[in-house]
C-alpha positions as YAML, in Angstrom:
chain: A
units: angstrom
residues:
- id: 1
  name: UNK
  ca: [58.75, -30.30, 86.28]
- id: 2
  name: UNK
  ca: [61.52, -29.47, 83.83]
- id: 3
  name: UNK
  ca: [61.22, -32.86, 82.11]
- id: 4
  name: UNK
  ca: [57.39, -32.80, 82.12]
- id: 5
  name: UNK
  ca: [57.46, -29.38, 80.45]
- id: 6
  name: UNK
  ca: [60.03, -30.63, 77.93]
- id: 7
  name: UNK
  ca: [57.92, -33.64, 76.99]
- id: 8
  name: UNK
  ca: [54.74, -31.54, 76.79]
- id: 9
  name: UNK
  ca: [56.57, -29.03, 74.62]
- id: 10
  name: UNK
  ca: [57.61, -31.67, 72.09]
- id: 11
  name: UNK
  ca: [54.15, -33.30, 71.94]
- id: 12
  name: UNK
  ca: [52.25, -30.01, 71.59]
- id: 13
  name: UNK
  ca: [54.70, -28.50, 69.12]
- id: 14
  name: UNK
  ca: [54.75, -31.53, 66.84]
- id: 15
  name: UNK
  ca: [50.96, -31.98, 66.97]
- id: 16
  name: UNK
  ca: [50.32, -28.33, 66.12]
- id: 17
  name: UNK
  ca: [52.74, -28.48, 63.18]
- id: 18
  name: UNK
  ca: [51.23, -31.73, 61.85]
- id: 19
  name: UNK
  ca: [47.62, -30.60, 62.34]
- id: 20
  name: UNK
  ca: [48.33, -27.19, 60.84]
- id: 21
  name: UNK
  ca: [50.25, -28.57, 57.86]
- id: 22
  name: UNK
  ca: [47.53, -31.08, 56.99]
- id: 23
  name: UNK
  ca: [44.99, -28.24, 56.88]
- id: 24
  name: UNK
  ca: [47.49, -25.95, 55.11]
- id: 25
  name: UNK
  ca: [47.71, -28.61, 52.40]
- id: 26
  name: UNK
  ca: [43.97, -28.08, 51.81]
- id: 27
  name: UNK
  ca: [42.88, -24.63, 53.06]
- id: 28
  name: UNK
  ca: [39.86, -24.64, 50.75]
- id: 29
  name: UNK
  ca: [38.60, -27.83, 52.40]
- id: 30
  name: UNK
  ca: [39.13, -26.31, 55.85]
- id: 31
  name: UNK
  ca: [37.21, -23.21, 54.75]
- id: 32
  name: UNK
  ca: [34.24, -25.45, 53.86]
- id: 33
  name: UNK
  ca: [34.40, -26.83, 57.40]
- id: 34
  name: UNK
  ca: [34.48, -23.29, 58.83]
- id: 35
  name: UNK
  ca: [31.43, -22.39, 56.75]
- id: 36
  name: UNK
  ca: [29.68, -25.33, 58.35]
- id: 37
  name: UNK
  ca: [30.53, -24.01, 61.80]
- id: 38
  name: UNK
  ca: [29.42, -20.48, 60.86]
- id: 39
  name: UNK
  ca: [26.08, -21.67, 59.46]
- id: 40
  name: UNK
  ca: [22.74, -20.87, 61.08]
- id: 41
  name: UNK
  ca: [22.31, -24.42, 62.36]
- id: 42
  name: UNK
  ca: [25.57, -24.38, 64.34]
- id: 43
  name: UNK
  ca: [27.12, -21.13, 65.66]
- id: 44
  name: UNK
  ca: [24.77, -18.90, 63.65]
- id: 45
  name: UNK
  ca: [27.52, -16.53, 62.49]
- id: 46
  name: UNK
  ca: [26.65, -16.20, 58.79]
- id: 47
  name: UNK
  ca: [28.44, -12.85, 58.43]
- id: 48
  name: UNK
  ca: [31.75, -14.75, 58.72]
- id: 49
  name: UNK
  ca: [30.97, -17.16, 55.86]
- id: 50
  name: UNK
  ca: [32.27, -14.90, 53.02]
- id: 51
  name: UNK
  ca: [35.59, -14.66, 54.87]
- id: 52
  name: UNK
  ca: [35.91, -18.39, 55.61]
- id: 53
  name: UNK
  ca: [38.83, -18.93, 53.22]
- id: 54
  name: UNK
  ca: [40.79, -15.95, 54.58]
- id: 55
  name: UNK
  ca: [40.17, -17.10, 58.16]
- id: 56
  name: UNK
  ca: [41.14, -20.64, 57.15]
- id: 57
  name: UNK
  ca: [44.51, -19.56, 55.75]
- id: 58
  name: UNK
  ca: [45.29, -17.37, 58.79]
- id: 59
  name: UNK
  ca: [44.34, -20.07, 61.31]
- id: 60
  name: UNK
  ca: [46.31, -22.91, 59.71]
- id: 61
  name: UNK
  ca: [49.46, -20.81, 59.19]
- id: 62
  name: UNK
  ca: [49.19, -19.49, 62.75]
- id: 63
  name: UNK
  ca: [48.79, -23.07, 64.01]
- id: 64
  name: UNK
  ca: [51.96, -24.20, 62.24]
- id: 65
  name: UNK
  ca: [53.87, -21.13, 63.42]
- id: 66
  name: UNK
  ca: [52.89, -21.69, 67.06]
- id: 67
  name: UNK
  ca: [54.29, -25.22, 66.82]
- id: 68
  name: UNK
  ca: [57.54, -23.95, 65.30]
- id: 69
  name: UNK
  ca: [57.86, -21.11, 67.82]
- id: 70
  name: UNK
  ca: [57.25, -23.48, 70.74]
- id: 71
  name: UNK
  ca: [59.90, -25.93, 69.59]
- id: 72
  name: UNK
  ca: [62.48, -23.19, 68.89]
- id: 73
  name: UNK
  ca: [61.66, -21.29, 72.07]
- id: 74
  name: UNK
  ca: [60.88, -18.04, 70.24]
- id: 75
  name: UNK
  ca: [58.67, -15.47, 72.01]
- id: 76
  name: UNK
  ca: [57.72, -17.98, 74.73]
- id: 77
  name: UNK
  ca: [55.19, -15.81, 76.58]
- id: 78
  name: UNK
  ca: [53.28, -14.89, 73.42]
- id: 79
  name: UNK
  ca: [53.43, -18.49, 72.15]
- id: 80
  name: UNK
  ca: [52.14, -20.08, 75.34]
- id: 81
  name: UNK
  ca: [49.33, -17.55, 75.76]
- id: 82
  name: UNK
  ca: [48.31, -18.04, 72.11]
- id: 83
  name: UNK
  ca: [48.34, -21.82, 72.50]
- id: 84
  name: UNK
  ca: [46.20, -21.60, 75.63]
- id: 85
  name: UNK
  ca: [43.62, -19.29, 74.07]
- id: 86
  name: UNK
  ca: [43.46, -21.33, 70.90]
- id: 87
  name: UNK
  ca: [43.02, -24.68, 72.65]
- id: 88
  name: UNK
  ca: [40.36, -23.25, 75.00]
- id: 89
  name: UNK
  ca: [38.40, -22.07, 71.95]
- id: 90
  name: UNK
  ca: [38.88, -25.38, 70.10]
- id: 91
  name: UNK
  ca: [37.85, -27.35, 73.21]
- id: 92
  name: UNK
  ca: [34.65, -25.34, 73.48]
- id: 93
  name: UNK
  ca: [33.98, -25.83, 69.76]
- id: 94
  name: UNK
  ca: [34.50, -29.60, 69.82]
- id: 95
  name: UNK
  ca: [32.42, -29.99, 72.99]
- id: 96
  name: UNK
  ca: [29.62, -27.96, 71.42]
- id: 97
  name: UNK
  ca: [29.77, -30.08, 68.27]
- id: 98
  name: UNK
  ca: [29.82, -33.36, 70.21]
- id: 99
  name: UNK
  ca: [27.17, -32.53, 72.81]
- id: 100
  name: UNK
  ca: [24.69, -31.01, 70.37]
- id: 101
  name: UNK
  ca: [25.75, -33.31, 67.47]
- id: 102
  name: UNK
  ca: [26.12, -30.30, 65.16]
- id: 103
  name: UNK
  ca: [29.28, -31.05, 63.16]
- id: 104
  name: UNK
  ca: [30.14, -34.73, 62.77]
- id: 105
  name: UNK
  ca: [33.80, -34.12, 61.84]
- id: 106
  name: UNK
  ca: [35.75, -31.22, 63.33]
- id: 107
  name: UNK
  ca: [38.29, -31.16, 60.49]
- id: 108
  name: UNK
  ca: [41.15, -31.05, 63.02]
- id: 109
  name: UNK
  ca: [43.34, -33.21, 60.77]
- id: 110
  name: UNK
  ca: [41.54, -32.49, 57.50]
- id: 111
  name: UNK
  ca: [40.70, -35.59, 55.48]
- id: 112
  name: UNK
  ca: [43.84, -37.40, 56.64]
- id: 113
  name: UNK
  ca: [42.50, -38.54, 60.02]
- id: 114
  name: UNK
  ca: [38.76, -38.63, 60.67]
- id: 115
  name: UNK
  ca: [37.74, -38.12, 64.29]
- id: 116
  name: UNK
  ca: [34.28, -38.38, 65.79]
- id: 117
  name: UNK
  ca: [33.11, -35.29, 67.73]
- id: 118
  name: UNK
  ca: [33.80, -36.94, 71.09]
- id: 119
  name: UNK
  ca: [37.23, -38.15, 69.93]
- id: 120
  name: UNK
  ca: [38.03, -34.58, 68.88]
- id: 121
  name: UNK
  ca: [36.90, -33.27, 72.26]
- id: 122
  name: UNK
  ca: [39.02, -35.86, 74.09]
- id: 123
  name: UNK
  ca: [42.04, -34.93, 71.98]
- id: 124
  name: UNK
  ca: [41.55, -31.24, 72.85]
- id: 125
  name: UNK
  ca: [41.21, -32.03, 76.56]
- id: 126
  name: UNK
  ca: [44.57, -33.84, 76.47]
- id: 127
  name: UNK
  ca: [46.15, -30.92, 74.61]
- id: 128
  name: UNK
  ca: [44.59, -28.48, 77.07]
- id: 129
  name: UNK
  ca: [46.22, -30.30, 79.98]
- id: 130
  name: UNK
  ca: [49.60, -30.32, 78.22]
- id: 131
  name: UNK
  ca: [49.35, -26.62, 77.34]
- id: 132
  name: UNK
  ca: [48.39, -25.74, 80.93]
- id: 133
  name: UNK
  ca: [51.57, -27.56, 81.98]
- id: 134
  name: UNK
  ca: [53.52, -25.39, 79.51]
- id: 135
  name: UNK
  ca: [51.78, -22.27, 80.79]
- id: 136
  name: UNK
  ca: [52.58, -23.03, 84.44]
- id: 137
  name: UNK
  ca: [56.13, -24.14, 83.70]
- id: 138
  name: UNK
  ca: [56.96, -21.63, 80.96]
- id: 139
  name: UNK
  ca: [60.19, -20.66, 82.74]
- id: 140
  name: UNK
  ca: [61.52, -24.10, 81.85]
- id: 141
  name: UNK
  ca: [61.03, -23.53, 78.10]
- id: 142
  name: UNK
  ca: [64.57, -22.78, 76.97]
- id: 143
  name: UNK
  ca: [66.12, -22.76, 73.53]
- id: 144
  name: UNK
  ca: [69.37, -24.20, 72.20]
- id: 145
  name: UNK
  ca: [69.28, -21.54, 69.47]
- id: 146
  name: UNK
  ca: [70.54, -17.98, 69.74]
- id: 147
  name: UNK
  ca: [68.12, -15.02, 69.35]
- id: 148
  name: UNK
  ca: [68.99, -14.40, 65.70]
- id: 149
  name: UNK
  ca: [68.75, -18.07, 64.77]
- id: 150
  name: UNK
  ca: [65.27, -18.30, 66.34]
- id: 151
  name: UNK
  ca: [64.11, -15.29, 64.35]
- id: 152
  name: UNK
  ca: [65.54, -16.65, 61.11]
- id: 153
  name: UNK
  ca: [63.93, -20.08, 61.61]
- id: 154
  name: UNK
  ca: [60.57, -18.46, 62.40]
- id: 155
  name: UNK
  ca: [60.72, -16.15, 59.37]
- id: 156
  name: UNK
  ca: [61.72, -19.00, 57.07]
- id: 157
  name: UNK
  ca: [58.84, -21.13, 58.38]
- id: 158
  name: UNK
  ca: [56.40, -18.24, 57.81]
- id: 159
  name: UNK
  ca: [57.64, -17.65, 54.26]
- id: 160
  name: UNK
  ca: [57.45, -21.36, 53.41]
- id: 161
  name: UNK
  ca: [53.90, -21.52, 54.77]
- id: 162
  name: UNK
  ca: [52.92, -18.54, 52.63]
- id: 163
  name: UNK
  ca: [54.46, -20.03, 49.49]
- id: 164
  name: UNK
  ca: [52.83, -23.41, 50.12]
- id: 165
  name: UNK
  ca: [49.41, -21.84, 50.78]
- id: 166
  name: UNK
  ca: [49.64, -19.80, 47.57]
- id: 167
  name: UNK
  ca: [50.52, -22.92, 45.56]
- id: 168
  name: UNK
  ca: [47.69, -25.13, 46.82]
- id: 169
  name: UNK
  ca: [45.16, -22.32, 46.42]
- id: 170
  name: UNK
  ca: [46.08, -21.82, 42.77]
- id: 171
  name: UNK
  ca: [46.44, -25.51, 41.96]
- id: 172
  name: UNK
  ca: [45.28, -28.49, 44.05]
- id: 173
  name: UNK
  ca: [46.41, -30.02, 47.37]
- id: 174
  name: UNK
  ca: [49.88, -31.52, 46.99]
- id: 175
  name: UNK
  ca: [48.81, -34.54, 49.06]
- id: 176
  name: UNK
  ca: [45.27, -35.75, 48.33]
- id: 177
  name: UNK
  ca: [43.76, -37.55, 51.32]
- id: 178
  name: UNK
  ca: [40.26, -37.77, 49.82]
- id: 179
  name: UNK
  ca: [38.68, -40.90, 48.29]
- id: 180
  name: UNK
  ca: [38.66, -39.16, 44.87]
- id: 181
  name: UNK
  ca: [42.42, -38.99, 44.51]
- id: 182
  name: UNK
  ca: [44.15, -39.89, 41.27]
- id: 183
  name: UNK
  ca: [44.23, -43.68, 40.89]
- id: 184
  name: UNK
  ca: [41.05, -44.25, 42.93]
- id: 185
  name: UNK
  ca: [38.13, -46.13, 41.40]
- id: 186
  name: UNK
  ca: [34.82, -44.50, 42.28]
- id: 187
  name: UNK
  ca: [32.71, -47.66, 41.97]
- id: 188
  name: UNK
  ca: [35.07, -49.63, 44.19]
- id: 189
  name: UNK
  ca: [35.03, -46.77, 46.68]
- id: 190
  name: UNK
  ca: [31.25, -47.07, 46.93]
- id: 191
  name: UNK
  ca: [31.32, -50.82, 47.56]
- id: 192
  name: UNK
  ca: [31.02, -52.64, 50.87]
- id: 193
  name: UNK
  ca: [33.58, -55.46, 51.26]
- id: 194
  name: UNK
  ca: [32.39, -58.91, 52.18]
- id: 195
  name: UNK
  ca: [32.32, -59.46, 55.93]
- id: 196
  name: UNK
  ca: [32.37, -55.74, 56.74]
- id: 197
  name: UNK
  ca: [30.79, -54.91, 60.12]
- id: 198
  name: UNK
  ca: [27.13, -54.00, 59.99]
- id: 199
  name: UNK
  ca: [25.38, -51.39, 62.07]
- id: 200
  name: UNK
  ca: [23.78, -52.67, 65.27]
- id: 201
  name: UNK
  ca: [20.62, -51.02, 66.54]
- id: 202
  name: UNK
  ca: [18.90, -51.25, 69.87]
- id: 203
  name: UNK
  ca: [15.13, -50.96, 70.06]
- id: 204
  name: UNK
  ca: [13.36, -49.77, 73.20]
- id: 205
  name: UNK
  ca: [9.73, -50.95, 72.95]
- id: 206
  name: UNK
  ca: [7.21, -49.25, 75.19]
- id: 207
  name: UNK
  ca: [4.08, -51.20, 76.19]
- id: 208
  name: UNK
  ca: [1.25, -50.69, 78.62]
- id: 209
  name: UNK
  ca: [1.04, -53.82, 80.73]
- id: 210
  name: UNK
  ca: [-1.63, -54.12, 83.40]
- id: 211
  name: UNK
  ca: [-2.12, -50.36, 83.27]
- id: 212
  name: UNK
  ca: [1.60, -49.64, 83.75]
- id: 213
  name: UNK
  ca: [4.10, -48.49, 81.07]
- id: 214
  name: UNK
  ca: [7.06, -50.83, 80.65]
- id: 215
  name: UNK
  ca: [10.05, -50.78, 78.30]
- id: 216
  name: UNK
  ca: [11.46, -53.92, 76.65]
- id: 217
  name: UNK
  ca: [14.82, -53.68, 74.88]
- id: 218
  name: UNK
  ca: [15.74, -55.88, 71.89]
- id: 219
  name: UNK
  ca: [18.15, -55.71, 68.97]
- id: 220
  name: UNK
  ca: [15.44, -55.95, 66.34]
- id: 221
  name: UNK
  ca: [12.92, -58.61, 67.21]
- id: 222
  name: UNK
  ca: [9.43, -57.56, 68.17]
- id: 223
  name: UNK
  ca: [9.07, -58.57, 71.83]
- id: 224
  name: UNK
  ca: [6.47, -61.07, 72.91]
- id: 225
  name: UNK
  ca: [4.54, -58.97, 75.39]
- id: 226
  name: UNK
  ca: [0.98, -59.36, 76.63]
- id: 227
  name: UNK
  ca: [0.14, -55.67, 76.56]
- id: 228
  name: UNK
  ca: [-0.72, -52.62, 74.44]
- id: 229
  name: UNK
  ca: [2.05, -51.28, 72.19]
- id: 230
  name: UNK
  ca: [2.73, -47.55, 72.70]
- id: 231
  name: UNK
  ca: [5.98, -46.56, 71.00]
- id: 232
  name: UNK
  ca: [9.50, -47.66, 70.01]
- id: 233
  name: UNK
  ca: [12.81, -45.76, 70.12]
- id: 234
  name: UNK
  ca: [15.74, -46.82, 67.94]
- id: 235
  name: UNK
  ca: [19.37, -46.23, 68.95]
- id: 236
  name: UNK
  ca: [22.47, -47.08, 66.91]
- id: 237
  name: UNK
  ca: [24.85, -48.67, 69.41]
- id: 238
  name: UNK
  ca: [27.52, -49.71, 66.90]
- id: 239
  name: UNK
  ca: [28.28, -48.10, 63.56]
- id: 240
  name: UNK
  ca: [28.60, -50.29, 60.53]
- id: 241
  name: UNK
  ca: [31.13, -50.01, 57.73]
- id: 242
  name: UNK
  ca: [30.71, -46.82, 55.73]
- id: 243
  name: UNK
  ca: [32.24, -46.79, 52.23]
- id: 244
  name: UNK
  ca: [34.75, -43.97, 51.65]
- id: 245
  name: UNK
  ca: [32.57, -42.78, 48.74]
- id: 246
  name: UNK
  ca: [28.87, -42.35, 49.43]
- id: 247
  name: UNK
  ca: [26.07, -40.09, 48.22]
- id: 248
  name: UNK
  ca: [27.64, -40.11, 44.76]
- id: 249
  name: UNK
  ca: [25.12, -39.76, 41.95]
- id: 250
  name: UNK
  ca: [25.07, -38.33, 38.44]
- id: 251
  name: UNK
  ca: [21.43, -37.37, 37.91]
- id: 252
  name: UNK
  ca: [19.24, -35.99, 35.19]
- id: 253
  name: UNK
  ca: [15.50, -35.56, 35.74]
- id: 254
  name: UNK
  ca: [15.68, -37.71, 38.86]
- id: 255
  name: UNK
  ca: [17.44, -40.65, 37.17]
- id: 256
  name: UNK
  ca: [20.91, -41.71, 38.30]
- id: 257
  name: UNK
  ca: [23.31, -42.41, 35.41]
- id: 258
  name: UNK
  ca: [26.40, -43.01, 37.58]
- id: 259
  name: UNK
  ca: [26.60, -46.78, 36.98]
- id: 260
  name: UNK
  ca: [26.47, -46.33, 33.19]
- id: 261
  name: UNK
  ca: [28.82, -43.36, 32.94]
- id: 262
  name: UNK
  ca: [31.43, -44.91, 35.22]
- id: 263
  name: UNK
  ca: [31.80, -47.76, 32.71]
- id: 264
  name: UNK
  ca: [32.92, -45.39, 29.96]
- id: 265
  name: UNK
  ca: [36.52, -46.05, 28.88]
- id: 266
  name: UNK
  ca: [36.97, -42.34, 28.13]
- id: 267
  name: UNK
  ca: [35.08, -39.97, 30.39]
- id: 268
  name: UNK
  ca: [35.71, -36.32, 31.24]
- id: 269
  name: UNK
  ca: [33.96, -34.66, 34.18]
- id: 270
  name: UNK
  ca: [33.76, -30.87, 34.29]
- id: 271
  name: UNK
  ca: [32.95, -30.21, 37.95]
- id: 272
  name: UNK
  ca: [31.49, -26.88, 39.08]
- id: 273
  name: UNK
  ca: [29.72, -27.23, 42.41]
- id: 274
  name: UNK
  ca: [28.09, -23.75, 42.25]
- id: 275
  name: UNK
  ca: [28.05, -21.81, 38.98]
- id: 276
  name: UNK
  ca: [27.36, -18.57, 40.83]
- id: 277
  name: UNK
  ca: [30.83, -18.89, 42.41]
- id: 278
  name: UNK
  ca: [32.66, -20.41, 39.42]
- id: 279
  name: UNK
  ca: [35.57, -18.70, 37.68]
- id: 280
  name: UNK
  ca: [33.61, -18.06, 34.48]
- id: 281
  name: UNK
  ca: [36.33, -16.88, 32.03]
- id: 282
  name: UNK
  ca: [37.97, -20.31, 32.16]
- id: 283
  name: UNK
  ca: [34.96, -21.91, 30.43]
- id: 284
  name: UNK
  ca: [36.29, -20.52, 27.14]
- id: 285
  name: UNK
  ca: [39.34, -22.75, 27.56]
- id: 286
  name: UNK
  ca: [37.16, -25.63, 28.77]
- id: 287
  name: UNK
  ca: [35.14, -25.26, 25.54]
- id: 288
  name: UNK
  ca: [38.29, -25.69, 23.44]
- id: 289
  name: UNK
  ca: [39.59, -28.62, 25.49]
- id: 290
  name: UNK
  ca: [36.30, -30.53, 25.56]
- id: 291
  name: UNK
  ca: [35.71, -30.02, 21.83]
- id: 292
  name: UNK
  ca: [39.12, -31.54, 21.17]
- id: 293
  name: UNK
  ca: [38.43, -34.41, 23.59]
- id: 294
  name: UNK
  ca: [35.10, -35.26, 21.94]
- id: 295
  name: UNK
  ca: [36.87, -35.62, 18.59]
- id: 296
  name: UNK
  ca: [39.17, -38.15, 20.26]
- id: 297
  name: UNK
  ca: [36.24, -40.26, 21.44]
- id: 298
  name: UNK
  ca: [35.73, -38.93, 24.96]
- id: 299
  name: UNK
  ca: [32.34, -38.64, 26.61]
- id: 300
  name: UNK
  ca: [32.16, -35.23, 28.33]
- id: 301
  name: UNK
  ca: [29.72, -34.35, 31.10]
- id: 302
  name: UNK
  ca: [29.24, -31.38, 33.38]
- id: 303
  name: UNK
  ca: [28.50, -31.95, 37.08]
- id: 304
  name: UNK
  ca: [26.96, -29.24, 39.23]
- id: 305
  name: UNK
  ca: [24.55, -28.62, 42.07]
- id: 306
  name: UNK
  ca: [23.22, -25.54, 40.25]
- id: 307
  name: UNK
  ca: [19.76, -25.55, 38.73]
- id: 308
  name: UNK
  ca: [18.87, -26.23, 35.08]
- id: 309
  name: UNK
  ca: [18.40, -22.55, 34.27]
- id: 310
  name: UNK
  ca: [21.96, -21.74, 35.34]
- id: 311
  name: UNK
  ca: [23.52, -24.71, 33.53]
- id: 312
  name: UNK
  ca: [21.58, -24.01, 30.31]
- id: 313
  name: UNK
  ca: [22.61, -20.37, 30.38]
- id: 314
  name: UNK
  ca: [26.25, -21.41, 30.81]
- id: 315
  name: UNK
  ca: [26.03, -23.82, 27.88]
- id: 316
  name: UNK
  ca: [24.54, -21.15, 25.63]
- id: 317
  name: UNK
  ca: [26.99, -18.45, 26.68]
- id: 318
  name: UNK
  ca: [30.08, -20.55, 25.96]
- id: 319
  name: UNK
  ca: [28.55, -22.90, 23.35]
- id: 320
  name: UNK
  ca: [29.52, -25.93, 25.41]
- id: 321
  name: UNK
  ca: [29.15, -29.28, 23.65]
- id: 322
  name: UNK
  ca: [28.18, -31.32, 26.73]
- id: 323
  name: UNK
  ca: [25.23, -31.68, 29.08]
- id: 324
  name: UNK
  ca: [25.16, -31.04, 32.80]
- id: 325
  name: UNK
  ca: [24.10, -33.55, 35.45]
- id: 326
  name: UNK
  ca: [23.12, -32.89, 39.04]
- id: 327
  name: UNK
  ca: [25.37, -34.07, 41.89]
- id: 328
  name: UNK
  ca: [25.26, -33.14, 45.56]
- id: 329
  name: UNK
  ca: [27.23, -29.96, 46.31]
- id: 330
  name: UNK
  ca: [29.19, -31.47, 49.21]
- id: 331
  name: UNK
  ca: [30.21, -34.40, 47.04]
- id: 332
  name: UNK
  ca: [31.43, -32.08, 44.28]
- id: 333
  name: UNK
  ca: [33.43, -30.01, 46.78]
- id: 334
  name: UNK
  ca: [35.05, -33.23, 47.95]
- id: 335
  name: UNK
  ca: [35.86, -34.46, 44.44]
- id: 336
  name: UNK
  ca: [37.99, -31.46, 43.44]
- id: 337
  name: UNK
  ca: [39.00, -28.27, 45.26]
- id: 338
  name: UNK
  ca: [38.48, -26.12, 42.20]
- id: 339
  name: UNK
  ca: [35.40, -24.44, 40.79]
- id: 340
  name: UNK
  ca: [35.49, -25.49, 38.01]
- id: 341
  name: UNK
  ca: [37.83, -28.47, 37.97]
- id: 342
  name: UNK
  ca: [38.29, -31.24, 35.41]
- id: 343
  name: UNK
  ca: [38.73, -35.00, 35.84]
- id: 344
  name: UNK
  ca: [39.62, -37.66, 33.29]
- id: 345
  name: UNK
  ca: [38.36, -41.19, 34.08]
- id: 346
  name: UNK
  ca: [38.82, -44.63, 32.59]
- id: 347
  name: UNK
  ca: [36.03, -47.03, 33.59]
- id: 348
  name: UNK
  ca: [35.52, -45.24, 36.89]
- id: 349
  name: UNK
  ca: [39.21, -44.84, 37.73]
- id: 350
  name: UNK
  ca: [40.45, -41.26, 38.07]
- id: 351
  name: UNK
  ca: [43.45, -40.84, 35.78]
- id: 352
  name: UNK
  ca: [43.84, -37.06, 35.83]
- id: 353
  name: UNK
  ca: [42.48, -34.25, 37.99]
- id: 354
  name: UNK
  ca: [43.34, -30.59, 37.55]
- id: 355
  name: UNK
  ca: [42.56, -27.11, 38.85]
- id: 356
  name: UNK
  ca: [41.25, -24.66, 36.26]
- id: 357
  name: UNK
  ca: [44.70, -22.99, 36.32]
- id: 358
  name: UNK
  ca: [46.24, -26.26, 35.08]
- id: 359
  name: UNK
  ca: [43.92, -27.17, 32.21]
- id: 360
  name: UNK
  ca: [46.91, -27.11, 29.86]
- id: 361
  name: UNK
  ca: [48.35, -30.14, 31.73]
- id: 362
  name: UNK
  ca: [45.52, -32.42, 30.58]
- id: 363
  name: UNK
  ca: [46.49, -35.16, 28.15]
- id: 364
  name: UNK
  ca: [44.02, -37.03, 25.92]
- id: 365
  name: UNK
  ca: [44.99, -40.27, 24.21]
...
């Protein structure tokens, strides 16, 4: 039992630290995932949505700290109870998401590792078993560190988590796992490579044959049946290749200008997914920067999911010298974790991407 507990301790501790750190690297992204869980269509807890970012920061730091405390053997009883309660809640959440197909990605490992709902549930079941082992065999959780050393390590870990969280909130994630990272080409990210697997669908055709309903299953072909057609049900039995970048458009009046704009050798995107939530004072600096960029031959566009009335009012208020285009809100949130944020592109390749606190770091050739 001693060795089983020791192995379980290492696996759980390391996984909690890795999972927590990945989300700590992007707490804003995790808060978007929490908002999805809190929405009316999932858990129907809309009163938590305004506090999603605060909850996100607390949860990810707590997750990292539990991993550290488990490995150092600090406050074992509190740590094991916390791990058990947390994994029971996560297991319920992932089962709910998988069974009712509510949230297609739990966000357990942020954008670094994508898991299907059932994969997430399986992962939590394994962790639940390991944590139950720790709970039952908690007397075997010993530490090679003295009491003071354990406290110091825990405090240092907490302080580092706080510093790191503050940095990524006021800038951008240090490690960008998304398909819109610096150096990525958006057009290439939307493409499907030759020979990529295609989706396979199964069709259940229902016919009335000799007064009796019968079902004939094919993978696309209409069955040759001497009977009256009633209905058909389609089931995807194998997913096809999905490009890392999808649902990306740059629209005006229903027309998509993405293909044209992504060919520009000098393009600046001012991204503000929701102008009602944007940090408005920074648009004065954006005005100065974009005016300077236009003089150097850059094409500047705004990208938002807000309506025309809001974008026109913003342009008039700050005398902005560029037009706004419509892009899906989720896509804009994925592009940059800043509202607003600015990207510099060269023929579709992202060369620079900054938070509104770092606009001074932009360089225009």
